[in-house]
XYZ file of C-alpha atoms in Angstrom:
314
model
C 3.112 -18.842 4.656
C 6.527 -17.650 3.589
C 5.671 -14.054 1.952
C 7.228 -13.688 -1.764
C 8.544 -10.938 -3.929
C 7.177 -9.762 -7.281
C 10.158 -10.235 -9.524
C 12.507 -7.056 -8.719
C 9.936 -4.746 -7.277
C 9.932 -4.773 -3.229
C 6.203 -6.072 -3.317
C 5.356 -9.209 -1.373
C 3.054 -10.966 -1.505
C 1.500 -14.458 0.224
C 1.445 -17.476 -2.841
C -2.343 -17.352 -3.340
C -4.178 -13.797 -5.143
C -7.722 -13.499 -4.763
C -9.418 -12.400 -8.685
C -11.470 -9.711 -8.684
C -13.190 -10.136 -11.352
C -16.380 -11.360 -9.559
C -17.407 -8.556 -7.080
C -20.227 -6.937 -9.563
C -21.230 -10.196 -11.349
C -21.343 -13.294 -9.207
C -21.361 -10.682 -5.946
C -22.419 -8.225 -5.113
C -21.216 -5.374 -2.544
C -23.101 -6.757 0.254
C -21.826 -10.162 -0.119
C -18.113 -9.114 -1.812
C -17.188 -8.054 1.482
C -16.698 -11.175 3.659
C -15.541 -12.343 0.902
C -12.638 -10.390 1.068
C -12.915 -9.759 5.354
C -12.107 -14.164 5.188
C -9.239 -13.534 2.724
C -7.098 -11.096 4.853
C -8.055 -13.315 7.314
C -6.868 -16.277 6.018
C -3.275 -14.613 6.266
C -3.617 -13.691 2.019
C -2.663 -10.461 0.933
C -2.880 -9.720 -2.988
C -6.179 -8.511 -4.480
C -5.788 -8.787 -8.284
C -8.498 -6.823 -10.411
C -9.112 -4.917 -13.336
C -10.996 -1.237 -15.313
C -12.989 -3.761 -17.009
C -14.274 -5.781 -14.428
C -17.091 -6.748 -14.896
C -18.473 -5.157 -18.241
C -19.548 -8.606 -19.738
C -22.638 -8.630 -17.324
C -25.813 -6.501 -18.602
C -26.594 -3.420 -17.034
C -22.624 -3.105 -15.864
C -20.114 -0.014 -17.825
C -17.036 -1.702 -16.070
C -15.136 -0.437 -13.136
C -17.355 -1.774 -10.728
C -15.203 -4.275 -9.352
C -12.425 -1.168 -8.158
C -16.097 0.050 -6.887
C -16.349 -3.013 -4.361
C -13.131 -2.809 -3.700
C -12.215 0.903 -2.502
C -15.672 0.650 -0.597
C -14.388 -2.435 1.009
C -11.104 -0.925 1.729
C -13.147 2.519 2.591
C -15.173 0.852 5.903
C -12.323 -2.249 6.475
C -9.168 0.502 7.392
C -7.148 -2.912 5.383
C -5.266 -0.781 2.980
C -2.342 -1.158 5.346
C -2.995 -5.202 4.852
C -3.262 -5.963 0.712
C -1.841 -5.526 -1.864
C -4.089 -4.032 -4.889
C -3.417 -4.734 -8.704
C -5.448 -3.611 -11.632
C -5.149 -3.095 -15.246
C -5.126 -1.154 -18.214
C -6.068 -1.648 -21.242
C -9.047 -3.975 -22.625
C -11.752 -1.542 -21.460
C -13.702 -0.066 -23.782
C -13.674 2.654 -22.321
C -10.252 3.247 -21.652
C -9.193 1.037 -24.618
C -5.194 0.683 -25.568
C -1.636 1.673 -23.634
C -1.681 5.146 -25.350
C 0.585 7.074 -22.343
C -2.853 9.942 -22.314
C -5.065 6.473 -22.093
C -2.702 4.477 -19.415
C -2.584 8.121 -17.211
C -6.168 8.811 -17.705
C -7.313 5.091 -17.039
C -4.928 5.339 -13.262
C -6.338 8.604 -12.505
C -9.972 6.475 -13.019
C -8.760 3.212 -11.312
C -7.459 5.357 -8.349
C -11.169 7.273 -8.006
C -12.640 4.152 -7.789
C -10.271 2.179 -5.595
C -10.031 5.649 -3.063
C -6.284 4.897 -2.755
C -3.698 7.290 -3.332
C -1.330 4.583 -4.819
C -1.707 1.855 -7.604
C 1.074 -1.411 -6.243
C 0.443 -2.885 -9.036
C 0.099 -1.781 -12.633
C -0.357 -4.020 -14.770
C -0.536 -3.430 -19.010
C -3.922 -6.020 -19.388
C -2.553 -6.505 -23.007
C -0.616 -6.377 -25.465
C -0.941 -2.899 -27.924
C 1.653 -3.530 -30.731
C 0.029 0.246 -32.543
C 1.883 1.996 -29.842
C 6.039 1.805 -29.248
C 6.645 -0.267 -26.688
C 8.940 3.181 -25.188
C 6.219 5.560 -25.257
C 3.914 3.120 -22.856
C 6.830 2.150 -20.706
C 7.037 5.836 -20.257
C 3.706 6.371 -19.292
C 4.085 3.823 -16.344
C 7.654 5.566 -15.722
C 5.355 8.627 -15.431
C 2.779 7.196 -13.309
C 5.469 5.869 -10.645
C 7.516 9.344 -10.322
C 3.932 10.422 -9.166
C 3.425 7.962 -6.861
C 0.576 6.896 -7.993
C 1.176 3.451 -8.972
C 4.549 1.351 -7.161
C 5.269 -1.687 -9.825
C 3.865 -2.329 -13.167
C 3.835 -6.031 -14.803
C 2.006 -7.202 -18.530
C -0.834 -9.918 -18.908
C -1.304 -11.693 -21.848
C 1.975 -11.343 -23.455
C 3.683 -13.247 -26.098
C 7.359 -14.110 -25.021
C 8.666 -12.191 -28.128
C 6.285 -8.765 -26.241
C 7.479 -9.250 -22.802
C 11.262 -9.932 -24.050
C 11.358 -6.337 -25.995
C 9.444 -4.649 -23.483
C 12.207 -6.396 -21.052
C 14.756 -4.358 -24.054
C 12.666 -1.129 -24.055
C 13.797 -0.295 -20.890
C 16.716 -1.616 -20.187
C 17.423 0.387 -23.324
C 16.085 3.433 -21.899
C 16.520 3.497 -18.174
C 12.655 2.952 -17.990
C 10.517 0.830 -15.607
C 9.808 -2.559 -16.280
C 7.576 -4.902 -16.323
C 8.194 -6.965 -13.445
C 5.614 -9.793 -13.163
C 3.674 -11.957 -15.995
C -0.037 -12.392 -15.788
C -0.325 -15.223 -18.576
C -3.309 -18.570 -18.442
C -1.530 -21.251 -17.045
C -3.262 -24.448 -14.917
C -2.443 -27.693 -15.195
C -4.664 -28.166 -18.333
C -3.044 -25.229 -20.137
C 0.253 -26.032 -19.886
C 2.151 -25.749 -23.443
C 1.678 -22.445 -24.462
C 3.716 -21.152 -21.218
C 5.992 -23.359 -20.515
C 7.887 -23.643 -24.136
C 8.628 -19.730 -24.351
C 7.240 -17.733 -21.188
C 8.927 -20.053 -18.184
C 12.297 -19.719 -19.351
C 12.031 -16.436 -20.265
C 10.770 -15.373 -16.577
C 12.525 -17.312 -15.140
C 15.727 -15.917 -16.367
C 14.499 -12.239 -15.895
C 13.353 -12.976 -12.327
C 9.689 -11.839 -12.813
C 7.588 -13.085 -10.905
C 4.628 -14.375 -11.910
C 0.682 -14.999 -11.275
C -1.789 -17.383 -13.393
C -5.041 -16.596 -13.916
C -7.457 -18.994 -14.645
C -5.413 -21.299 -12.180
C -8.463 -23.666 -11.949
C -9.632 -23.745 -15.376
C -12.886 -21.845 -15.019
C -13.618 -24.298 -12.815
C -12.883 -27.559 -14.303
C -9.650 -28.228 -11.528
C -12.316 -28.677 -8.595
C -13.762 -31.392 -10.032
C -17.358 -30.143 -10.189
C -17.609 -30.313 -14.124
C -17.092 -34.152 -15.278
C -19.709 -34.683 -18.114
C -21.531 -33.181 -20.337
C -24.799 -33.206 -17.403
C -21.886 -31.675 -15.659
C -21.697 -27.909 -17.668
C -25.470 -26.595 -17.206
C -24.649 -26.403 -12.857
C -22.806 -22.854 -14.154
C -25.153 -20.463 -16.871
C -21.701 -18.205 -16.691
C -18.411 -20.520 -16.739
C -20.719 -24.344 -18.565
C -19.056 -23.502 -22.150
C -16.419 -22.182 -21.122
C -15.187 -25.995 -19.745
C -16.018 -28.177 -22.193
C -13.209 -28.793 -23.943
C -11.439 -29.824 -21.194
C -13.840 -32.842 -21.158
C -11.445 -35.124 -22.873
C -9.361 -37.988 -22.269
C -6.961 -35.310 -21.364
C -9.026 -33.818 -19.242
C -11.084 -36.594 -17.251
C -7.057 -37.839 -16.882
C -6.146 -34.409 -14.657
C -9.315 -34.645 -13.212
C -8.269 -37.824 -11.795
C -5.130 -37.910 -10.482
C -6.040 -34.627 -8.508
C -8.657 -37.460 -6.594
C -5.610 -39.500 -5.942
C -3.154 -36.821 -5.075
C -6.420 -35.372 -2.992
C -7.151 -38.739 -1.002
C -3.650 -38.957 -0.285
C -4.152 -34.890 1.644
C -7.462 -35.487 2.792
C -8.020 -32.237 0.204
C -9.839 -30.999 -3.022
C -9.093 -30.999 -6.091
C -8.929 -27.779 -6.289
C -6.982 -27.053 -3.690
C -4.031 -30.008 -5.098
C -4.620 -28.203 -8.164
C -3.830 -24.286 -6.915
C -0.864 -26.383 -4.323
C 1.188 -27.303 -7.755
C 0.877 -23.833 -9.036
C 2.500 -22.481 -6.104
C 5.152 -24.932 -6.122
C 5.756 -24.296 -10.106
C 9.372 -23.178 -9.938
C 9.038 -18.690 -10.715
C 5.309 -19.116 -9.431
C 4.774 -16.076 -7.120
C 0.906 -16.248 -6.490
C -1.591 -18.064 -8.695
C -5.389 -16.194 -8.751
C -8.405 -17.985 -7.994
C -12.229 -16.549 -6.853
C -14.347 -17.543 -4.197
C -17.811 -16.259 -4.438
C -18.672 -17.751 -0.490
C -16.415 -17.544 3.039
C -17.011 -20.718 2.477
C -14.692 -21.319 -0.899
C -12.339 -18.344 0.565
C -11.292 -21.119 3.231
C -11.077 -23.589 0.757
C -8.786 -22.134 -1.104
C -6.636 -20.781 1.345
C -6.154 -24.372 2.837
C -4.039 -24.709 -0.332
C -1.003 -22.026 0.507
C -0.182 -24.372 3.769
C -0.579 -27.489 1.756
C 2.998 -29.591 0.864
C 2.935 -31.479 -1.620
C 5.588 -34.642 -2.603
C 7.246 -34.815 -4.794
C 5.544 -37.619 -6.149
C 2.301 -36.251 -6.281
C 4.212 -33.911 -8.184
C 5.217 -36.352 -10.336
C 1.291 -37.431 -10.783
C 0.289 -34.313 -11.676
C 3.077 -33.785 -14.638
C 2.507 -37.305 -16.432
C -1.436 -36.678 -15.860
C -0.866 -32.919 -17.106
C 1.922 -33.244 -19.673
């Protein structure tokens, strides 16, 4: 695997990121540690989380994922082996992108993670109520303080992202170096229509979330009856059970058979091969799953493979 740079941040990552939303949700602390060990042992290094993860779980408040990652870092001694990304703006306790909130949220995340610096700090969603100059100024102060290395934007429209980049250039402020959009084989149109041309023109890194479409692209869900396999994810994939979605699964099956791979590996390899994509985000709940997903980073799809998948998912 060859490292890829996240925009112009100077941060280099391998081409697959781990989605930390499962920590404190699908995985408790004891089960999380071997999964994280396996991820780094596989030669991968980008761990993505957020202050809000996983506040949606009954009994949770938010911050559980960061706390588990922080305890793993302390126990494993592998801080130097990983790039840690987290986010601000969506958590009810630290909502929005006001300068005061960004500073307080960053301090909270640093404490939970047990680190001195957040490698990549995302605005988890846009906050039009706050001037972009103020938001970017707050991120600038965190960088000046040595508490953040680089910043990114998640869930931004192309219009607002372009505006933010213009504000950074005009006022000499740090720019969003990375975009985290929803993007996968069954959710292509929004990203490719407007965001992809912008990020490629500006040289931003891209770390797509829902890389496996909530598990649909693993091939686990192929009928209404399959939705019951996961109470947490079954409802999220129901919308893909149509002619197009099933056509994408058929293409994945075909390409996977040629490579002796799984549909999930092929879906991730397609993203990894996509021009402009730096590292898609995928989650795992076992060491075996980590090893399966990690193999995707070493898969080389042929032009015919890519064309087959492009046609099925167009």
